[in-house]
Coordinates of C-alpha atoms in Angstrom, one line a residue:
Chain A
G1 CA 157.5 -53.0 -97.9
A2 CA 154.7 -50.7 -96.9
V3 CA 153.1 -48.7 -99.7
V4 CA 150.6 -46.8 -97.6
S5 CA 151.6 -45.0 -94.4
Q6 CA 149.0 -43.9 -91.8
H7 CA 149.6 -41.7 -88.8
P8 CA 149.1 -41.7 -85.9
S9 CA 148.7 -45.3 -85.0
R10 CA 146.9 -44.5 -81.7
V11 CA 145.2 -41.4 -80.5
I12 CA 143.2 -40.6 -77.4
C13 CA 141.2 -37.4 -77.3
K14 CA 138.5 -35.8 -75.2
S15 CA 134.9 -35.5 -76.2
G16 CA 134.3 -32.4 -78.3
T17 CA 137.8 -32.1 -79.7
S18 CA 138.8 -32.9 -83.3
V19 CA 141.4 -35.4 -84.5
K20 CA 143.2 -35.6 -87.8
I21 CA 144.4 -38.8 -89.3
E22 CA 146.9 -38.8 -92.2
C23 CA 147.2 -41.3 -95.0
R24 CA 150.1 -41.2 -97.4
S25 CA 150.9 -43.2 -100.4
L26 CA 154.6 -44.0 -100.6
D27 CA 156.4 -43.9 -103.9
F28 CA 153.3 -43.6 -105.9
Q29 CA 150.5 -41.1 -106.7
A30 CA 147.1 -42.0 -105.5
T31 CA 144.3 -40.0 -107.1
T32 CA 141.9 -42.0 -105.0
M33 CA 142.1 -43.2 -101.4
F34 CA 139.6 -45.0 -99.3
W35 CA 138.7 -44.6 -95.7
Y36 CA 137.4 -47.5 -93.7
R37 CA 136.2 -48.0 -90.2
Q38 CA 136.2 -51.3 -88.3
F39 CA 134.2 -52.0 -85.2
P40 CA 135.1 -55.0 -83.0
K41 CA 134.3 -58.3 -84.5
Q42 CA 132.8 -56.7 -87.6
S43 CA 133.8 -56.2 -91.2
L44 CA 135.5 -53.3 -92.7
M45 CA 133.0 -50.5 -93.4
L46 CA 133.8 -48.1 -96.3
M47 CA 133.2 -44.6 -95.0
A48 CA 134.2 -42.5 -98.0
T49 CA 136.3 -42.3 -101.2
S50 CA 138.8 -39.5 -101.2
N51 CA 139.4 -37.9 -104.6
E52 CA 142.4 -35.7 -105.2
G53 CA 141.4 -32.2 -106.1
S54 CA 137.6 -32.8 -105.6
K55 CA 135.1 -33.5 -103.0
A56 CA 135.1 -36.9 -101.2
T57 CA 132.3 -39.3 -101.9
Y58 CA 130.6 -40.5 -98.7
E59 CA 128.8 -43.7 -98.1
Q60 CA 125.2 -43.7 -97.0
G61 CA 124.9 -43.0 -93.3
V62 CA 128.3 -41.3 -93.0
E63 CA 128.1 -37.7 -91.9
K64 CA 130.3 -35.6 -94.2
D65 CA 130.4 -32.7 -91.7
K66 CA 131.6 -34.9 -89.0
F67 CA 134.2 -36.9 -91.0
L68 CA 136.0 -34.3 -93.0
I69 CA 138.2 -35.6 -95.8
N70 CA 140.8 -33.6 -97.6
H71 CA 142.9 -35.0 -100.5
A72 CA 145.0 -32.0 -101.3
S73 CA 147.8 -33.8 -103.0
L74 CA 148.4 -37.0 -104.9
T75 CA 150.1 -38.6 -102.0
L76 CA 148.2 -37.4 -99.0
S77 CA 144.6 -37.7 -97.8
T78 CA 143.5 -36.7 -94.3
L79 CA 140.4 -37.7 -92.3
T80 CA 139.4 -35.3 -89.5
V81 CA 136.9 -36.5 -86.9
T82 CA 135.3 -33.3 -85.7
S83 CA 133.6 -32.8 -82.3
A84 CA 134.5 -36.4 -81.4
H85 CA 132.2 -38.4 -79.2
P86 CA 132.9 -41.7 -77.4
E87 CA 130.9 -43.6 -80.0
D88 CA 133.4 -42.4 -82.6
S89 CA 136.0 -44.6 -80.9
S90 CA 137.0 -47.1 -83.5
F91 CA 139.7 -48.4 -85.7
Y92 CA 140.1 -46.2 -88.8
I93 CA 142.0 -47.5 -91.8
C94 CA 142.9 -45.9 -95.2
S95 CA 143.8 -47.7 -98.4
A96 CA 144.9 -47.0 -101.9
R97 CA 145.5 -48.8 -105.1
L98 CA 148.7 -48.9 -107.1
P99 CA 147.9 -47.0 -110.4
G100 CA 148.0 -48.5 -113.8
V101 CA 147.3 -52.1 -112.8
E102 CA 143.8 -53.4 -113.5
N103 CA 142.1 -54.9 -110.5
S104 CA 145.2 -54.3 -108.4
P105 CA 144.5 -55.0 -104.7
L106 CA 144.0 -52.3 -102.1
H107 CA 147.0 -51.6 -100.0
F108 CA 146.1 -50.6 -96.5
G109 CA 147.7 -48.4 -93.9
N110 CA 148.3 -49.9 -90.5
G111 CA 145.2 -48.1 -89.1
T112 CA 144.5 -45.6 -86.3
R113 CA 143.0 -46.6 -83.1
L114 CA 140.9 -43.7 -81.9
T115 CA 139.7 -43.6 -78.3
V116 CA 137.4 -40.7 -77.3
T117 CA 137.1 -40.2 -73.6
Chain B
D1 CA 121.6 -57.5 -97.2
Q2 CA 125.0 -59.1 -96.9
Q3 CA 126.4 -59.7 -100.4
V4 CA 129.5 -61.4 -99.1
K5 CA 129.3 -63.8 -96.2
Q6 CA 131.8 -65.6 -94.1
N7 CA 129.7 -67.8 -92.0
S8 CA 132.4 -69.1 -89.7
P9 CA 133.5 -66.4 -87.2
S10 CA 136.4 -68.6 -86.1
L11 CA 138.4 -71.7 -87.1
S12 CA 140.9 -73.6 -85.2
V13 CA 143.5 -75.8 -87.0
Q14 CA 146.5 -77.8 -86.0
E15 CA 149.8 -76.6 -87.2
G16 CA 150.9 -78.5 -90.3
R17 CA 147.3 -79.3 -91.4
I18 CA 145.2 -77.6 -94.0
S19 CA 143.2 -74.5 -93.2
I20 CA 140.1 -74.0 -95.3
L21 CA 138.3 -70.6 -95.1
N22 CA 135.0 -70.2 -96.9
C23 CA 133.2 -67.3 -98.4
D24 CA 129.8 -67.1 -100.1
Y25 CA 128.4 -64.3 -102.2
T26 CA 125.1 -63.4 -103.7
N27 CA 125.8 -61.1 -106.6
S28 CA 126.7 -63.0 -109.7
M29 CA 128.0 -59.8 -111.3
F30 CA 131.2 -59.8 -109.0
D31 CA 134.1 -60.4 -111.3
Y32 CA 137.0 -60.6 -109.0
F33 CA 137.6 -61.7 -105.4
L34 CA 140.4 -61.1 -103.0
W35 CA 141.5 -62.5 -99.6
Y36 CA 143.1 -60.3 -97.0
K37 CA 144.8 -61.2 -93.8
K38 CA 144.6 -58.9 -90.7
Y39 CA 146.5 -58.9 -87.5
P40 CA 145.1 -57.0 -84.5
A41 CA 145.8 -53.2 -84.6
E42 CA 147.1 -53.4 -88.2
G43 CA 145.6 -52.8 -91.6
P44 CA 144.6 -55.8 -93.8
T45 CA 147.3 -57.3 -96.0
F46 CA 146.5 -58.6 -99.4
L47 CA 147.0 -62.3 -99.8
I48 CA 145.7 -63.6 -103.1
S49 CA 143.0 -62.8 -105.6
I50 CA 141.1 -64.6 -108.3
S51 CA 139.3 -63.4 -111.4
S52 CA 135.8 -64.8 -112.2
I53 CA 137.2 -66.3 -115.4
K54 CA 139.3 -68.7 -113.4
D55 CA 138.4 -71.4 -110.9
K56 CA 141.8 -71.6 -109.1
N57 CA 144.7 -69.5 -108.3
E58 CA 147.7 -70.6 -106.3
D59 CA 150.5 -68.7 -104.6
G60 CA 152.9 -70.7 -102.5
R61 CA 151.0 -72.1 -99.5
F62 CA 147.8 -70.3 -100.5
T63 CA 145.3 -71.4 -103.0
V64 CA 141.9 -69.8 -103.7
F65 CA 139.1 -71.8 -105.4
L66 CA 136.1 -70.3 -107.0
N67 CA 132.9 -72.1 -107.7
K68 CA 130.7 -69.6 -109.7
S69 CA 127.7 -71.9 -109.9
A70 CA 127.6 -72.2 -106.2
K71 CA 128.7 -68.5 -105.7
H72 CA 131.4 -69.8 -103.3
L73 CA 135.0 -69.3 -102.9
S74 CA 137.5 -70.8 -100.5
L75 CA 141.0 -70.1 -99.3
H76 CA 143.3 -73.1 -98.6
I77 CA 146.4 -72.7 -96.6
V78 CA 148.7 -75.7 -96.5
P79 CA 150.6 -76.4 -94.4
S80 CA 149.2 -74.1 -91.7
Q81 CA 151.8 -72.2 -89.7
P82 CA 151.5 -70.4 -86.3
G83 CA 152.1 -67.1 -88.1
D84 CA 148.9 -67.7 -90.1
S85 CA 146.8 -67.0 -87.0
A86 CA 144.9 -63.9 -88.0
V87 CA 141.5 -62.7 -89.2
Y88 CA 140.9 -63.4 -92.9
F89 CA 138.6 -61.3 -94.9
C90 CA 137.2 -62.1 -98.3
A91 CA 136.2 -59.3 -100.6
A92 CA 134.4 -59.0 -103.9
G93 CA 134.6 -56.4 -106.6
L94 CA 133.0 -55.3 -109.9
G95 CA 135.2 -54.4 -112.8
S96 CA 137.0 -51.1 -112.4
N97 CA 134.7 -50.1 -109.6
Y98 CA 137.0 -49.3 -106.7
Q99 CA 134.5 -50.3 -104.0
L100 CA 135.0 -53.7 -102.5
I101 CA 132.3 -55.6 -100.7
W102 CA 133.7 -57.3 -97.6
G103 CA 132.8 -60.3 -95.6
A104 CA 132.8 -60.2 -91.8
G105 CA 136.0 -62.1 -91.5
T106 CA 137.0 -65.4 -90.0
K107 CA 139.5 -65.6 -87.2
L108 CA 142.0 -68.4 -87.8
I109 CA 143.8 -69.9 -84.9
I110 CA 146.7 -72.3 -85.6
K111 CA 147.4 -74.5 -82.7
P112 CA 151.0 -75.7 -82.1

């Protein structure tokens, strides 16, 4: 069964508004979660690493003021796309690892399709 | 600089035959590799992994082969089934570093 839950699965918003995406680990605590973005016909691109209780670590080229990440609890990380623009339209996916297992694979949420009009 | 490459954007295979998906990497420091499967509008699903100390790992219909000297790994699916039609990503990692380096994916189409 699913170990990572992501919500919403689809969202349409107007330019200039903000959108929040939630990522929850089910039945386990995730001190670290990862946020990816996927453009059509391209690979997954790591945007940032979300750390519980501390600031997220952003990859080069990702605007931290635009993509706000909050990891306030051990089971929830949120990504807020602020002042959304049409070019932010994409597929956003979060992931987490089961704790205590070396090299355990990432488990992904089902992703969020964001469309900015 | 792409450290992990999947040079075939798509692959078409007859149902029942073997599907072979390939992946090349440039960083000899990678010490584990994973294959993920992704359906449209869903997150990737873990399939199988292999540590750099091994050259083969098998799980049911899926086998991953690693050739370290050639910096090449491949995923074999046999027999291929219609439900295997998806995009397959290979990814490489370094030790306890959480960051994975991803290939661009190969779309596998299984023809009935």
